[in-house]
PDB file of N, CA and C in Angstrom:
ATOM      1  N   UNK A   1     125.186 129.265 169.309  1.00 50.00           N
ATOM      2  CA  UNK A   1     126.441 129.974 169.057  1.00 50.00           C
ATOM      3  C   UNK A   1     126.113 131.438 168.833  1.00 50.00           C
ATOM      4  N   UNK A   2     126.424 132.681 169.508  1.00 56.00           N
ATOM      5  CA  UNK A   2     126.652 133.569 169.105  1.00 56.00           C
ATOM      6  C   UNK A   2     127.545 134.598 168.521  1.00 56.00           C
ATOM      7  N   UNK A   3     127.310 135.192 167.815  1.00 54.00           N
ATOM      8  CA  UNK A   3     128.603 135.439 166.325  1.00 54.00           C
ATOM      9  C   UNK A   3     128.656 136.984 166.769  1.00 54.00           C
ATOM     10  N   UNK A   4     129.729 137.570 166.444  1.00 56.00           N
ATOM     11  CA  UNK A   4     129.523 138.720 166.116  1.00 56.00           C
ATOM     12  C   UNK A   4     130.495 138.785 164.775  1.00 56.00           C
ATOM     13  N   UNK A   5     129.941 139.152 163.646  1.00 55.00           N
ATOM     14  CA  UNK A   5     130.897 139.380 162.594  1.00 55.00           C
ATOM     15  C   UNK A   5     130.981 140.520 162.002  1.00 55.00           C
ATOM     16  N   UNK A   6     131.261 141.612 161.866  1.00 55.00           N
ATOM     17  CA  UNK A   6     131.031 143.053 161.164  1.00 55.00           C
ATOM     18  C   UNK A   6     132.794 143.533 161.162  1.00 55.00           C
ATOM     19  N   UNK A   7     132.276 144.710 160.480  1.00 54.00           N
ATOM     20  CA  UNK A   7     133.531 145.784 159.860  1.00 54.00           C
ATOM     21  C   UNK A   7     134.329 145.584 161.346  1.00 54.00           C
ATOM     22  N   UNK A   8     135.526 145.830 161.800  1.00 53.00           N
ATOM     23  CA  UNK A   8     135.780 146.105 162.964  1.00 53.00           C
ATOM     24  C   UNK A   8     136.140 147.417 163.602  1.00 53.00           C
ATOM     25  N   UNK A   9     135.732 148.080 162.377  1.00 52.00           N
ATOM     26  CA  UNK A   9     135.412 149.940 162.671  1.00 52.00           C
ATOM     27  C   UNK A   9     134.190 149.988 163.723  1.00 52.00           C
ATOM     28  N   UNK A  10     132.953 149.017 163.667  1.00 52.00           N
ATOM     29  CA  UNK A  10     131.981 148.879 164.674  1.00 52.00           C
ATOM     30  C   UNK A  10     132.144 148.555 165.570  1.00 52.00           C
ATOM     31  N   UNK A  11     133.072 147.309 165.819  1.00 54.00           N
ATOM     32  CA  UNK A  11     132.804 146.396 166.777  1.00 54.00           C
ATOM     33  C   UNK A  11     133.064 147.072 168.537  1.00 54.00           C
ATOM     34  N   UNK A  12     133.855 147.804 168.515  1.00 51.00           N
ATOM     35  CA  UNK A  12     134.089 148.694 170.188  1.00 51.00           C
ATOM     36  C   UNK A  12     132.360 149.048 169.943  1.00 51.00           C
ATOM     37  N   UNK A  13     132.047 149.928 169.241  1.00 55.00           N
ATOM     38  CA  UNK A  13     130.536 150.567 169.296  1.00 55.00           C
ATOM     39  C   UNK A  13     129.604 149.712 169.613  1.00 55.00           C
ATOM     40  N   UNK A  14     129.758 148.353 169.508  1.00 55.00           N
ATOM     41  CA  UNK A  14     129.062 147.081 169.540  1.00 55.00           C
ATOM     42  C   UNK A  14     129.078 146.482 171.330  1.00 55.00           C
ATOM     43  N   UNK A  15     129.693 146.997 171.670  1.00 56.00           N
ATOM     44  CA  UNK A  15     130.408 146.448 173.085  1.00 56.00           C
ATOM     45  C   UNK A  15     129.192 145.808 174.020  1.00 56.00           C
ATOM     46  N   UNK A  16     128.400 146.723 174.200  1.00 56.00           N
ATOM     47  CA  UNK A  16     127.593 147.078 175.372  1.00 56.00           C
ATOM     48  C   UNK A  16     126.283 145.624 174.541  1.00 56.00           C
ATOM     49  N   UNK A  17     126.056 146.216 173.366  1.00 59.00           N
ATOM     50  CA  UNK A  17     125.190 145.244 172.316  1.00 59.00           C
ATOM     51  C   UNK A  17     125.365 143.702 172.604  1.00 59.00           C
ATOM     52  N   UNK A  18     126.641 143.888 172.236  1.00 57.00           N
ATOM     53  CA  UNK A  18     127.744 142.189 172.239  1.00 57.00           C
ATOM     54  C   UNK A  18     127.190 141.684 173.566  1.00 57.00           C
ATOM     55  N   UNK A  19     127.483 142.217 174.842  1.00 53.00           N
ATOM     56  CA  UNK A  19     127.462 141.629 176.228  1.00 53.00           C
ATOM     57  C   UNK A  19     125.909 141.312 176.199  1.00 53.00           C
ATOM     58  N   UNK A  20     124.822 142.279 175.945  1.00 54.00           N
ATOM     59  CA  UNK A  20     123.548 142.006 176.371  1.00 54.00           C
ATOM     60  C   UNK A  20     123.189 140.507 175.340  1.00 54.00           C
ATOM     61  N   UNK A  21     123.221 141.304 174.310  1.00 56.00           N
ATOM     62  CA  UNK A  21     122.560 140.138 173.222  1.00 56.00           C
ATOM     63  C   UNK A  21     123.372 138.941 172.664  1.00 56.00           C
ATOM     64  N   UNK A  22     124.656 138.521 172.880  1.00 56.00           N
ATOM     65  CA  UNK A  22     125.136 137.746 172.534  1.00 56.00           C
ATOM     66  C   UNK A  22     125.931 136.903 173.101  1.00 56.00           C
ATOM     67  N   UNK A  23     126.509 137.807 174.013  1.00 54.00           N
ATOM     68  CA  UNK A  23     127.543 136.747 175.498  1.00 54.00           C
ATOM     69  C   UNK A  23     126.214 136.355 176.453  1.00 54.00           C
ATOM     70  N   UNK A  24     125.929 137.044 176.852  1.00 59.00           N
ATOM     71  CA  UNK A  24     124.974 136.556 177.979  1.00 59.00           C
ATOM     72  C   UNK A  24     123.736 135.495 177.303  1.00 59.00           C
ATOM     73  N   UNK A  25     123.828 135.109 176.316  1.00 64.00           N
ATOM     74  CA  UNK A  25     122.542 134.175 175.792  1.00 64.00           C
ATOM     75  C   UNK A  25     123.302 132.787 175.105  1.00 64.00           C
ATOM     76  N   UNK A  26     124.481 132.689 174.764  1.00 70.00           N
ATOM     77  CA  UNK A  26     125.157 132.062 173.885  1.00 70.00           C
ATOM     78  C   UNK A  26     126.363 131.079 174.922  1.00 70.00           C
ATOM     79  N   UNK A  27     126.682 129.957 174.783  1.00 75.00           N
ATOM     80  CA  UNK A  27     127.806 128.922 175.357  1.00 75.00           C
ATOM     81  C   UNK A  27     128.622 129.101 174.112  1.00 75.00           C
ATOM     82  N   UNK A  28     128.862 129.421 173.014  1.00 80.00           N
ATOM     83  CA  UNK A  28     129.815 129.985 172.427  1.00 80.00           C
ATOM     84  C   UNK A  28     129.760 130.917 171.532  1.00 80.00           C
ATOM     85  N   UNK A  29     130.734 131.594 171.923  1.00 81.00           N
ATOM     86  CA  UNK A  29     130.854 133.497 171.409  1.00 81.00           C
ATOM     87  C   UNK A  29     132.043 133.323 170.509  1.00 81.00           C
ATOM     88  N   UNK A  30     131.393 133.996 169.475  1.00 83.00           N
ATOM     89  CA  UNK A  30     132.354 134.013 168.063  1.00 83.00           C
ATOM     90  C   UNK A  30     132.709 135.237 167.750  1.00 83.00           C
ATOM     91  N   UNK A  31     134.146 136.256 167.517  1.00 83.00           N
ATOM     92  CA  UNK A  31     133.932 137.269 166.670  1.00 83.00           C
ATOM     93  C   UNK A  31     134.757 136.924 165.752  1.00 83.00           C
ATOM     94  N   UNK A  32     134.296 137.528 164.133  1.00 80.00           N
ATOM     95  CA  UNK A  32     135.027 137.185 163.364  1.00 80.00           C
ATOM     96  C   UNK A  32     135.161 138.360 162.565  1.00 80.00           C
ATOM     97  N   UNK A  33     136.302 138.363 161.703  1.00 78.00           N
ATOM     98  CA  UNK A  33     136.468 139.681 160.444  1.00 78.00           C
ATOM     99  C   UNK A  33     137.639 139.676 159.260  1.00 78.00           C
ATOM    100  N   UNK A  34     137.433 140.116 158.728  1.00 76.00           N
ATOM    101  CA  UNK A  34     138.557 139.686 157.556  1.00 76.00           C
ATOM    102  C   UNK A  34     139.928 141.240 157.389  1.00 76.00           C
ATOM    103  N   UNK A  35     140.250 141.325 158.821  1.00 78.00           N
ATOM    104  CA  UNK A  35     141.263 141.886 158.380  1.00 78.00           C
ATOM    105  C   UNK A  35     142.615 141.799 159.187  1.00 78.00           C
ATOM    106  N   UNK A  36     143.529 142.306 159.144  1.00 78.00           N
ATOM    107  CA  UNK A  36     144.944 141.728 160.127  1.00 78.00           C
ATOM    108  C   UNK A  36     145.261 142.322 161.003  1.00 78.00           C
ATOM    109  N   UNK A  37     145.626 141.574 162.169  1.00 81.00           N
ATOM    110  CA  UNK A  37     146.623 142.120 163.282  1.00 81.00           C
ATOM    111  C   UNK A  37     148.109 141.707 163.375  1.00 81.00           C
ATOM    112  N   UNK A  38     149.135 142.258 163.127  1.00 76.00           N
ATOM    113  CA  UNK A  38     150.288 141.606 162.601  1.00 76.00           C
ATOM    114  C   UNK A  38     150.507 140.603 163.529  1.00 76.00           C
ATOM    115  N   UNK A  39     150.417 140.687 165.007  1.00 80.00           N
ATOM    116  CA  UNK A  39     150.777 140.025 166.377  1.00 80.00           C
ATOM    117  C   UNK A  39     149.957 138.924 166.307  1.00 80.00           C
ATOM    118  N   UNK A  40     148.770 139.098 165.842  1.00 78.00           N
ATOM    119  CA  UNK A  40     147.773 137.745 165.800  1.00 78.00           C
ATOM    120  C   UNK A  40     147.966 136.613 164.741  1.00 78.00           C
ATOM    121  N   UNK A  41     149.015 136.651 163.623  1.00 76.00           N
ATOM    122  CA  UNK A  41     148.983 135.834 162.614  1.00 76.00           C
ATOM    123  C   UNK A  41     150.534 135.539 162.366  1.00 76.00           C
ATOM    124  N   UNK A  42     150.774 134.711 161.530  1.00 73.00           N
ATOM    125  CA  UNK A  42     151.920 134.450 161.229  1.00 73.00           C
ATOM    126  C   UNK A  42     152.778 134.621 159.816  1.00 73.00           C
ATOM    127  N   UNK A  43     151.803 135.486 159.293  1.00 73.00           N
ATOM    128  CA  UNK A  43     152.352 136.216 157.487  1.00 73.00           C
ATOM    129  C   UNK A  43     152.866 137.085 158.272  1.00 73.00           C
ATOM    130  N   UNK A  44     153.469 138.401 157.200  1.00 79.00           N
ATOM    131  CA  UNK A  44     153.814 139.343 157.772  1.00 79.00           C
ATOM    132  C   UNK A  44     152.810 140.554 157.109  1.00 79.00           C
ATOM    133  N   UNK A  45     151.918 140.259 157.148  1.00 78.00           N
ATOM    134  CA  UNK A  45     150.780 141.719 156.540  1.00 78.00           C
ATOM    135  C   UNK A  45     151.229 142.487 157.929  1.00 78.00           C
ATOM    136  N   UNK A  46     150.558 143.685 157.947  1.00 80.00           N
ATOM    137  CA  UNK A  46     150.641 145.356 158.739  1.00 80.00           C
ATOM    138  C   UNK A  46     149.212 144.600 159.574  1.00 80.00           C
ATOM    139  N   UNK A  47     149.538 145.800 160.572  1.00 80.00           N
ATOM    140  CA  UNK A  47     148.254 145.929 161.224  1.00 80.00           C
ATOM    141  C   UNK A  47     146.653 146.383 160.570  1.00 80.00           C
ATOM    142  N   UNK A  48     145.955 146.046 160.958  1.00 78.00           N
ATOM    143  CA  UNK A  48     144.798 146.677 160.063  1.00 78.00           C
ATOM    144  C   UNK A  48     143.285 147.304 161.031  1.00 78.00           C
ATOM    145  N   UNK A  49     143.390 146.319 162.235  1.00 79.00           N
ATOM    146  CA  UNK A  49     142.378 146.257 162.788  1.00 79.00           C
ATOM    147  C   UNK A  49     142.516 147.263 164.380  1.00 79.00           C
ATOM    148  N   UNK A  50     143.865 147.643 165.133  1.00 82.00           N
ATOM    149  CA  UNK A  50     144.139 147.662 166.477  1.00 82.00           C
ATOM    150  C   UNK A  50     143.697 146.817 167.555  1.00 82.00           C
ATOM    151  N   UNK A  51     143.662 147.553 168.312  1.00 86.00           N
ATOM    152  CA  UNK A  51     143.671 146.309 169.666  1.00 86.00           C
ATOM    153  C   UNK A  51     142.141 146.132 170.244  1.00 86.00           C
ATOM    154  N   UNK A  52     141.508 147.054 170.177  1.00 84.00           N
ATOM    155  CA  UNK A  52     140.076 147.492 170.953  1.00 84.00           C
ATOM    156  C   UNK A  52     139.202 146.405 170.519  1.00 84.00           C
ATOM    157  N   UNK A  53     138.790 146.295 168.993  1.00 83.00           N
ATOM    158  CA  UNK A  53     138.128 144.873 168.638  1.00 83.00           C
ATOM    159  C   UNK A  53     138.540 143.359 169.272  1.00 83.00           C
ATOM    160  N   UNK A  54     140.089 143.374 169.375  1.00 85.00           N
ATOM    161  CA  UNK A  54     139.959 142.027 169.982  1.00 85.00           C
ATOM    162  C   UNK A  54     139.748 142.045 171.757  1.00 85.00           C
ATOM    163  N   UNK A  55     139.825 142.983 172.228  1.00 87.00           N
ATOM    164  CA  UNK A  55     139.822 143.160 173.792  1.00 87.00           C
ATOM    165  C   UNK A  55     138.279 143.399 174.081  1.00 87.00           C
ATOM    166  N   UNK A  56     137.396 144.042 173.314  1.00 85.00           N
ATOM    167  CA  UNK A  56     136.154 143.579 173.456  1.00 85.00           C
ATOM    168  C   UNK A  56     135.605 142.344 173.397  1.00 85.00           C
ATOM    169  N   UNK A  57     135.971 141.200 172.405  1.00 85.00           N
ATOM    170  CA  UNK A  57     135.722 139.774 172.463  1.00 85.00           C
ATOM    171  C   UNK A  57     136.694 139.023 173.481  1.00 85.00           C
ATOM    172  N   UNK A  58     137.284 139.365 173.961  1.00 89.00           N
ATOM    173  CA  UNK A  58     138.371 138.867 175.057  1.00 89.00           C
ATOM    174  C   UNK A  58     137.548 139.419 176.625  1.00 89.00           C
ATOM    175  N   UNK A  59     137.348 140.549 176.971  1.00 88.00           N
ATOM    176  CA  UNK A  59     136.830 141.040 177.593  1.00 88.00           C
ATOM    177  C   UNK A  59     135.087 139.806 177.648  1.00 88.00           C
ATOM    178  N   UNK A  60     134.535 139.637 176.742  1.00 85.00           N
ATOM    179  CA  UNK A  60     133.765 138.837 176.524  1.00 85.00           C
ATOM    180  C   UNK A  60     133.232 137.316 176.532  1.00 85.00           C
ATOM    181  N   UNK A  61     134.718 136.879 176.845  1.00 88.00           N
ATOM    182  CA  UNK A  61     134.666 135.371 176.796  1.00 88.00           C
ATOM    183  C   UNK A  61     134.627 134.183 175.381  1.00 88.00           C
ATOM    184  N   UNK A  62     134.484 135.421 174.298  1.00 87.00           N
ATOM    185  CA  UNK A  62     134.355 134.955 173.320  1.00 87.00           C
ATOM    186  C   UNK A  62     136.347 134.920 172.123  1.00 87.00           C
ATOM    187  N   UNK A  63     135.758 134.038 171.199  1.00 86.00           N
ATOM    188  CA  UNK A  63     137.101 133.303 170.521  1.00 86.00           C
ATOM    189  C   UNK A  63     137.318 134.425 169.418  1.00 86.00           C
ATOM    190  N   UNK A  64     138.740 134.503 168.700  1.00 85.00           N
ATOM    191  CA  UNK A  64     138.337 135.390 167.824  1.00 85.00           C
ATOM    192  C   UNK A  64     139.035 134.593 166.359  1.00 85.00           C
ATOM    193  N   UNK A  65     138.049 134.951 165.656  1.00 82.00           N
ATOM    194  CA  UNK A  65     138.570 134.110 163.851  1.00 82.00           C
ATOM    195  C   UNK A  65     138.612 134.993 163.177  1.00 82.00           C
ATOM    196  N   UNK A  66     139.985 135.277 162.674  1.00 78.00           N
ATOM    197  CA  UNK A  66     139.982 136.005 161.201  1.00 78.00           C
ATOM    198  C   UNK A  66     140.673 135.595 160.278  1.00 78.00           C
ATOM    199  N   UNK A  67     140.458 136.394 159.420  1.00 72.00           N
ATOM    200  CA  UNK A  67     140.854 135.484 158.156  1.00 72.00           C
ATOM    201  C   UNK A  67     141.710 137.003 157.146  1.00 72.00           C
ATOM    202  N   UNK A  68     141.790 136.498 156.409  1.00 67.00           N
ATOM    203  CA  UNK A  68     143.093 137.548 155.408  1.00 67.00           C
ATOM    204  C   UNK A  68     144.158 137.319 155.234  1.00 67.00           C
ATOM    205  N   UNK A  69     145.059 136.627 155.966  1.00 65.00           N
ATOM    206  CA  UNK A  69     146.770 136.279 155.486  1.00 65.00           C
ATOM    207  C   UNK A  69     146.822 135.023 154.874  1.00 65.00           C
ATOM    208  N   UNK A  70     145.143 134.199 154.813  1.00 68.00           N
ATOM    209  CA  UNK A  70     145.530 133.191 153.977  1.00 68.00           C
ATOM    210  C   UNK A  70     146.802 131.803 154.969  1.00 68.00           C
ATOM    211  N   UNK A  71     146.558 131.584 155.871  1.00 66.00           N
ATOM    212  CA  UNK A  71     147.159 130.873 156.734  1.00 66.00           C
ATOM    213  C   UNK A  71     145.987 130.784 158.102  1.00 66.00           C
ATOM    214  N   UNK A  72     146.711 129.136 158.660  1.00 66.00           N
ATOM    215  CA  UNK A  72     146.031 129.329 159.544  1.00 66.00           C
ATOM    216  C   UNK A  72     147.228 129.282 161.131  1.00 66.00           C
ATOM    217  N   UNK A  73     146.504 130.052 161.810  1.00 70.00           N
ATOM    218  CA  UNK A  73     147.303 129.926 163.591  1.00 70.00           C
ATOM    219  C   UNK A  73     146.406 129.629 164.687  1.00 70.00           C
ATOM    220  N   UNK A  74     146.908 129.125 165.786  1.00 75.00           N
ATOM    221  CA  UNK A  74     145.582 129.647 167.165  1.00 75.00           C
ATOM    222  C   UNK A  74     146.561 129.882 168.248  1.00 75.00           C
ATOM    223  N   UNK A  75     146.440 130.875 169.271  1.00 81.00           N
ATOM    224  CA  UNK A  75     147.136 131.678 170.130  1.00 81.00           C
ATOM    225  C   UNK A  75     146.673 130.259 171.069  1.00 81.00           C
ATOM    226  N   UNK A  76     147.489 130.792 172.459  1.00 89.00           N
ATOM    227  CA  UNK A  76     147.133 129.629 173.333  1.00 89.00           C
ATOM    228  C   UNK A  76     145.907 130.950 174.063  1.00 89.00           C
ATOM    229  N   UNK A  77     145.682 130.045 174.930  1.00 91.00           N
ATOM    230  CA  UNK A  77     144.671 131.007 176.366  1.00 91.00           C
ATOM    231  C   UNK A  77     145.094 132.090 176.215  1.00 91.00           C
ATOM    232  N   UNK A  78     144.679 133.723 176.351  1.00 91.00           N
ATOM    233  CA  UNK A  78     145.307 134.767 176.734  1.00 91.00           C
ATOM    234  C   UNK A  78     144.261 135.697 177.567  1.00 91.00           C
ATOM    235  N   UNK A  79     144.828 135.867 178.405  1.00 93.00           N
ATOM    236  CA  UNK A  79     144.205 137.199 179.419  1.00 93.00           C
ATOM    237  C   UNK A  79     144.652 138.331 178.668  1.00 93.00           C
ATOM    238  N   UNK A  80     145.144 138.951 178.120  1.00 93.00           N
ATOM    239  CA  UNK A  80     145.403 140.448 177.540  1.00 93.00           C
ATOM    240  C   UNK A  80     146.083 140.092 176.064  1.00 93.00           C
ATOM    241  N   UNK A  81     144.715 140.519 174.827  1.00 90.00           N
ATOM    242  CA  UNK A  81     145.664 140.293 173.685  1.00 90.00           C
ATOM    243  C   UNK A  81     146.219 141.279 173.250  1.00 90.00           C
ATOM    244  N   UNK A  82     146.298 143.087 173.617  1.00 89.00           N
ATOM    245  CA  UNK A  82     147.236 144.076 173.706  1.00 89.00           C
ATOM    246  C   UNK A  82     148.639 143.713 173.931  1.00 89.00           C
ATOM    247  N   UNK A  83     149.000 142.875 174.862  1.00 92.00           N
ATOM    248  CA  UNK A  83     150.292 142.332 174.974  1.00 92.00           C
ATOM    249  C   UNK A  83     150.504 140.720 175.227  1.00 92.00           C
ATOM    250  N   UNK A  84     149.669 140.216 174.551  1.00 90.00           N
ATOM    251  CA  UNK A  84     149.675 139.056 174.126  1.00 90.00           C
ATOM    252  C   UNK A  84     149.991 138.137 175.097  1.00 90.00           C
ATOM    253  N   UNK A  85     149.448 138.489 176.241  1.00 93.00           N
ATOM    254  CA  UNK A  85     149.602 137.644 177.715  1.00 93.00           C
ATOM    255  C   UNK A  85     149.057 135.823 177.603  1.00 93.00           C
ATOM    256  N   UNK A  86     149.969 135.183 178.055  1.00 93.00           N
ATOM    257  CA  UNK A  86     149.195 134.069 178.039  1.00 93.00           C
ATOM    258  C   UNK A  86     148.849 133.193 179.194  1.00 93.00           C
ATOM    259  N   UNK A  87     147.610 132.617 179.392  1.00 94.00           N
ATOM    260  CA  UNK A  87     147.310 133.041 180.446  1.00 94.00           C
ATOM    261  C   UNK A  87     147.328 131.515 181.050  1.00 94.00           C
ATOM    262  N   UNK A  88     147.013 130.683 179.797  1.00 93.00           N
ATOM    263  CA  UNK A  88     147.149 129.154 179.671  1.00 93.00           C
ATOM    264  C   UNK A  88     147.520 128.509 178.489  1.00 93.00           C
ATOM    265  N   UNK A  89     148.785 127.029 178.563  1.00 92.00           N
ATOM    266  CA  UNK A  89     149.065 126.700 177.495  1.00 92.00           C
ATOM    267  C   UNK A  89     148.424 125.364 177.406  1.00 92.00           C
ATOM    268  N   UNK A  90     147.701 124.859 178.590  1.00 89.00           N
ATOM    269  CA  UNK A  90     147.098 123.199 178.736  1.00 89.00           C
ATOM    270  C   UNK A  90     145.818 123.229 177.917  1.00 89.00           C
ATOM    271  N   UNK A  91     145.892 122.185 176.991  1.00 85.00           N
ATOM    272  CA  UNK A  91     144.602 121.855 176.734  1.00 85.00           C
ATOM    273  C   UNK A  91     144.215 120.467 176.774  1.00 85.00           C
ATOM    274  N   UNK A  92     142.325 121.040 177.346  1.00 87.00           N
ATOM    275  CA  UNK A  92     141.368 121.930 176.995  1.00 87.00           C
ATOM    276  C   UNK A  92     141.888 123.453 177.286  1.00 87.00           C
ATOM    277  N   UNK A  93     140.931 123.945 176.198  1.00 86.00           N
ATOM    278  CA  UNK A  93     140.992 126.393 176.714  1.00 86.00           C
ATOM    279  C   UNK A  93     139.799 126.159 176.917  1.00 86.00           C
ATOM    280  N   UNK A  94     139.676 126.451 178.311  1.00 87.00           N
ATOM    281  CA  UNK A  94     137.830 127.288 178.899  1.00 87.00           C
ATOM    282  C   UNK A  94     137.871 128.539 178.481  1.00 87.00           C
ATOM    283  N   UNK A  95     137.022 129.162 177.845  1.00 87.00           N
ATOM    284  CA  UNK A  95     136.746 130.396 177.315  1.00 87.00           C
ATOM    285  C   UNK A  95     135.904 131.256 178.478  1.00 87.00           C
ATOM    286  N   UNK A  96     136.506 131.985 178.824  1.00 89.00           N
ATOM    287  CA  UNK A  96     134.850 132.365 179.777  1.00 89.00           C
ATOM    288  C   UNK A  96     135.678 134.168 179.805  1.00 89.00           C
ATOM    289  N   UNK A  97     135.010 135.174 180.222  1.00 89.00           N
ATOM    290  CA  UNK A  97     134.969 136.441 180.613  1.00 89.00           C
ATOM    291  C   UNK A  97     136.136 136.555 180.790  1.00 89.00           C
ATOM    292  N   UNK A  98     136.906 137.355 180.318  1.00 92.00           N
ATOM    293  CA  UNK A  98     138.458 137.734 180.389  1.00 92.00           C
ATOM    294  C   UNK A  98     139.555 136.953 179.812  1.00 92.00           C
ATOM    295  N   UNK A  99     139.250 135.525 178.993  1.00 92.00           N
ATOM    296  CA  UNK A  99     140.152 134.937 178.630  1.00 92.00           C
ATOM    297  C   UNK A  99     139.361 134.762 176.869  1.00 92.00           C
ATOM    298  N   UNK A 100     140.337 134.598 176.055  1.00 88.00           N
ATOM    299  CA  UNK A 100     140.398 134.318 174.524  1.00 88.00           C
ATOM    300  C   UNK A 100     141.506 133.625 173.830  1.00 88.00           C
ATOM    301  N   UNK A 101     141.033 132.700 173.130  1.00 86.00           N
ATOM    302  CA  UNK A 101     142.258 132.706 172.317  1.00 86.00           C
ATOM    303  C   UNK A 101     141.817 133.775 170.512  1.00 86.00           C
ATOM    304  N   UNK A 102     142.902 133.711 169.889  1.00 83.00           N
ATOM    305  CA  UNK A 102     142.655 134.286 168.459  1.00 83.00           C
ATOM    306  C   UNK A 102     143.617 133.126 167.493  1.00 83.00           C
TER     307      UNK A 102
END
């Protein structure tokens, strides 16, 4: 399993890192962080994180877990989580390069 978990002030800076050392070696890609995207959860906290952190792990093939509203959700398949595209609602979700759920 490869993780990426840090501040998500890093994680765009991480991008290039993420792909070499962690997508390309790993059958499952994790990013995780403890703060909110209002669109990604189902409390009503503010935004905290923007869009770039999750479109790098999306971009990646990898799932994304966060935590902070104290609830839990899971998006279906999405090709673009900027506008929350969905890309598949059948399950199994194949995760692979361009698709995520959060």
């Amino acid at each position: 399993i490869g993780t990426l978990c840090s501040p998500v002030s890093i994680v765009n800076s991480l991008s290039s890192s993420f792909t070499t050392n962690v997508a390309s070696a790993s059958k499952w890609r994790v990013c995780s962080w403890h703060k909110n995207q209002h669109l990604m959860q189902v409390s009503d906290n503010t935004d905290e994180t923007g869009w770039d952190s999750y479109e790098v792990c999306r971009i990646n093939g990898a799932m994304t877990v966060t935590g902070h509203a104290g609830s839990y959700s899971r998006t279906h398949l999405l090709s673009d989580t900027t506008k929350q595209t969905i890309d598949s609602t059948t399950s199994p979700y194949y995760l692979k390069p361009g698709k995520t759920i959060v």
